[in-house]
Amino acid sequence: MTATAFEYGPHHACTDPGALTDDSAAPWWPAPAGAHEGDYLLAPPNPSQRLDTAIDPRDRRRLELHAALTAAGIPPRPEDREAIESLSALSGSINTTIQRWLHHTL
């Protein structure tokens, strides 16, 4: 006799939402193998344990300039790297002005 796929696996009486007699109860799903019974979702991240992802202001201005140029329809070419590096070395207010010009805003 050949077994069907439905003969094996978790207890279907526990995982079948239609098998519940109380309409207000939520269906119970078994925990994965090796996990604790009950809630097996990850806990929310602890902000104090996050990696320090601070970006150097010059690098941030360079990335923002790349993004502004690309959004304006002027994708930077490899030979533009020196000009972008020079512009990103300028102050943040100058970089903001250049981005404003690229976005055609006042």
mmCIF file of C-alpha atoms in Angstrom:
data_model
loop_
_atom_site.group_PDB
_atom_site.id
_atom_site.type_symbol
_atom_site.label_atom_id
_atom_site.label_comp_id
_atom_site.label_asym_id
_atom_site.label_seq_id
_atom_site.Cartn_x
_atom_site.Cartn_y
_atom_site.Cartn_z
ATOM 1 C CA MET A 1 0.000 0.000 0.000
ATOM 2 C CA THR A 2 1.345 3.417 -0.933
ATOM 3 C CA ALA A 3 1.146 6.197 1.642
ATOM 4 C CA THR A 4 -0.070 9.642 0.716
ATOM 5 C CA ALA A 5 1.666 12.803 1.807
ATOM 6 C CA PHE A 6 -1.210 13.608 4.176
ATOM 7 C CA GLU A 7 -0.639 10.559 6.359
ATOM 8 C CA TYR A 8 2.614 11.973 7.754
ATOM 9 C CA GLY A 9 3.554 15.317 9.311
ATOM 10 C CA PRO A 10 2.158 17.374 12.184
ATOM 11 C CA HIS A 11 -1.066 16.523 13.938
ATOM 12 C CA HIS A 12 -3.657 17.947 11.612
ATOM 13 C CA ALA A 13 -6.263 18.298 14.360
ATOM 14 C CA CYS A 14 -4.029 20.944 15.980
ATOM 15 C CA THR A 15 -3.041 22.828 12.848
ATOM 16 C CA ASP A 16 -6.312 22.787 10.936
ATOM 17 C CA PRO A 17 -8.113 26.090 11.627
ATOM 18 C CA GLY A 18 -11.396 24.450 10.672
ATOM 19 C CA ALA A 19 -10.974 21.845 13.405
ATOM 20 C CA LEU A 20 -11.340 24.428 16.182
ATOM 21 C CA THR A 21 -14.591 24.283 18.082
ATOM 22 C CA ASP A 22 -14.338 27.749 19.641
ATOM 23 C CA ASP A 23 -14.594 30.489 16.975
ATOM 24 C CA SER A 24 -12.804 33.046 19.165
ATOM 25 C CA ALA A 25 -9.652 30.913 19.589
ATOM 26 C CA ALA A 26 -6.739 31.433 17.236
ATOM 27 C CA PRO A 27 -5.310 28.379 15.464
ATOM 28 C CA TRP A 28 -2.312 26.794 17.139
ATOM 29 C CA TRP A 29 0.733 26.062 14.979
ATOM 30 C CA PRO A 30 3.454 23.786 16.312
ATOM 31 C CA ALA A 31 6.908 25.260 16.938
ATOM 32 C CA PRO A 32 9.690 24.295 14.502
ATOM 33 C CA ALA A 33 11.946 21.395 15.421
ATOM 34 C CA GLY A 34 14.373 22.351 18.176
ATOM 35 C CA ALA A 35 12.488 25.528 19.154
ATOM 36 C CA HIS A 36 10.680 26.277 22.410
ATOM 37 C CA GLU A 37 6.998 25.530 22.532
ATOM 38 C CA GLY A 38 4.968 28.701 22.087
ATOM 39 C CA ASP A 39 6.185 31.927 20.518
ATOM 40 C CA TYR A 40 9.251 31.233 18.401
ATOM 41 C CA LEU A 41 9.581 34.605 16.684
ATOM 42 C CA LEU A 42 12.722 36.670 17.187
ATOM 43 C CA ALA A 43 12.699 39.322 19.864
ATOM 44 C CA PRO A 44 12.858 42.953 18.693
ATOM 45 C CA PRO A 45 16.396 44.268 18.217
ATOM 46 C CA ASN A 46 18.107 46.074 21.052
ATOM 47 C CA PRO A 47 19.224 49.523 19.786
ATOM 48 C CA SER A 48 22.191 49.560 22.177
ATOM 49 C CA GLN A 49 23.595 46.426 20.521
ATOM 50 C CA ARG A 50 23.374 47.689 16.931
ATOM 51 C CA LEU A 51 26.471 48.177 14.853
ATOM 52 C CA ASP A 52 27.930 51.644 14.593
ATOM 53 C CA THR A 53 27.086 52.566 11.020
ATOM 54 C CA ALA A 54 28.198 56.189 11.140
ATOM 55 C CA ILE A 55 29.322 57.382 7.729
ATOM 56 C CA ASP A 56 31.990 60.000 7.298
ATOM 57 C CA PRO A 57 30.302 63.286 6.251
ATOM 58 C CA ARG A 58 32.481 63.486 3.142
ATOM 59 C CA ASP A 59 31.445 59.963 2.091
ATOM 60 C CA ARG A 60 27.798 60.795 2.771
ATOM 61 C CA ARG A 61 28.041 63.937 0.582
ATOM 62 C CA ARG A 62 29.658 61.849 -2.160
ATOM 63 C CA LEU A 63 26.860 59.271 -2.022
ATOM 64 C CA GLU A 64 24.191 61.978 -1.964
ATOM 65 C CA LEU A 65 25.796 63.666 -4.964
ATOM 66 C CA HIS A 66 25.849 60.363 -6.871
ATOM 67 C CA ALA A 67 22.169 59.838 -6.023
ATOM 68 C CA ALA A 68 21.202 63.404 -7.006
ATOM 69 C CA LEU A 69 23.018 63.145 -10.325
ATOM 70 C CA THR A 70 21.417 59.789 -11.094
ATOM 71 C CA ALA A 71 17.937 61.051 -10.117
ATOM 72 C CA ALA A 72 18.435 64.080 -12.382
ATOM 73 C CA GLY A 73 19.148 61.756 -15.302
ATOM 74 C CA ILE A 74 22.901 62.363 -15.296
ATOM 75 C CA PRO A 75 24.452 59.065 -14.216
ATOM 76 C CA PRO A 76 28.066 59.636 -13.172
ATOM 77 C CA ARG A 77 30.695 58.086 -15.404
ATOM 78 C CA PRO A 78 33.928 56.556 -14.115
ATOM 79 C CA GLU A 79 35.900 59.552 -15.403
ATOM 80 C CA ASP A 80 33.687 61.850 -13.258
ATOM 81 C CA ARG A 81 35.055 60.343 -10.051
ATOM 82 C CA GLU A 82 37.714 63.014 -9.500
ATOM 83 C CA ALA A 83 35.179 65.843 -9.904
ATOM 84 C CA ILE A 84 32.727 64.163 -7.531
ATOM 85 C CA GLU A 85 35.493 63.602 -4.967
ATOM 86 C CA SER A 86 36.460 67.300 -5.199
ATOM 87 C CA LEU A 87 32.853 68.449 -4.815
ATOM 88 C CA SER A 88 32.201 66.149 -1.859
ATOM 89 C CA ALA A 89 35.276 67.584 -0.112
ATOM 90 C CA LEU A 90 33.538 70.993 -0.011
ATOM 91 C CA SER A 91 31.266 71.986 2.875
ATOM 92 C CA GLY A 92 27.820 70.496 3.401
ATOM 93 C CA SER A 93 26.062 73.743 2.457
ATOM 94 C CA ILE A 94 27.755 73.777 -0.944
ATOM 95 C CA ASN A 95 26.790 70.143 -1.502
ATOM 96 C CA THR A 96 23.178 70.946 -0.555
ATOM 97 C CA THR A 97 23.154 73.835 -3.037
ATOM 98 C CA ILE A 98 24.450 71.592 -5.818
ATOM 99 C CA GLN A 99 21.764 69.023 -5.049
ATOM 100 C CA ARG A 100 19.103 71.760 -5.028
ATOM 101 C CA TRP A 101 20.295 72.873 -8.472
ATOM 102 C CA LEU A 102 20.114 69.308 -9.722
ATOM 103 C CA HIS A 103 16.569 68.884 -8.386
ATOM 104 C CA HIS A 104 15.474 72.253 -9.850
ATOM 105 C CA THR A 105 14.107 73.486 -6.522
ATOM 106 C CA LEU A 106 14.481 76.831 -4.803
#
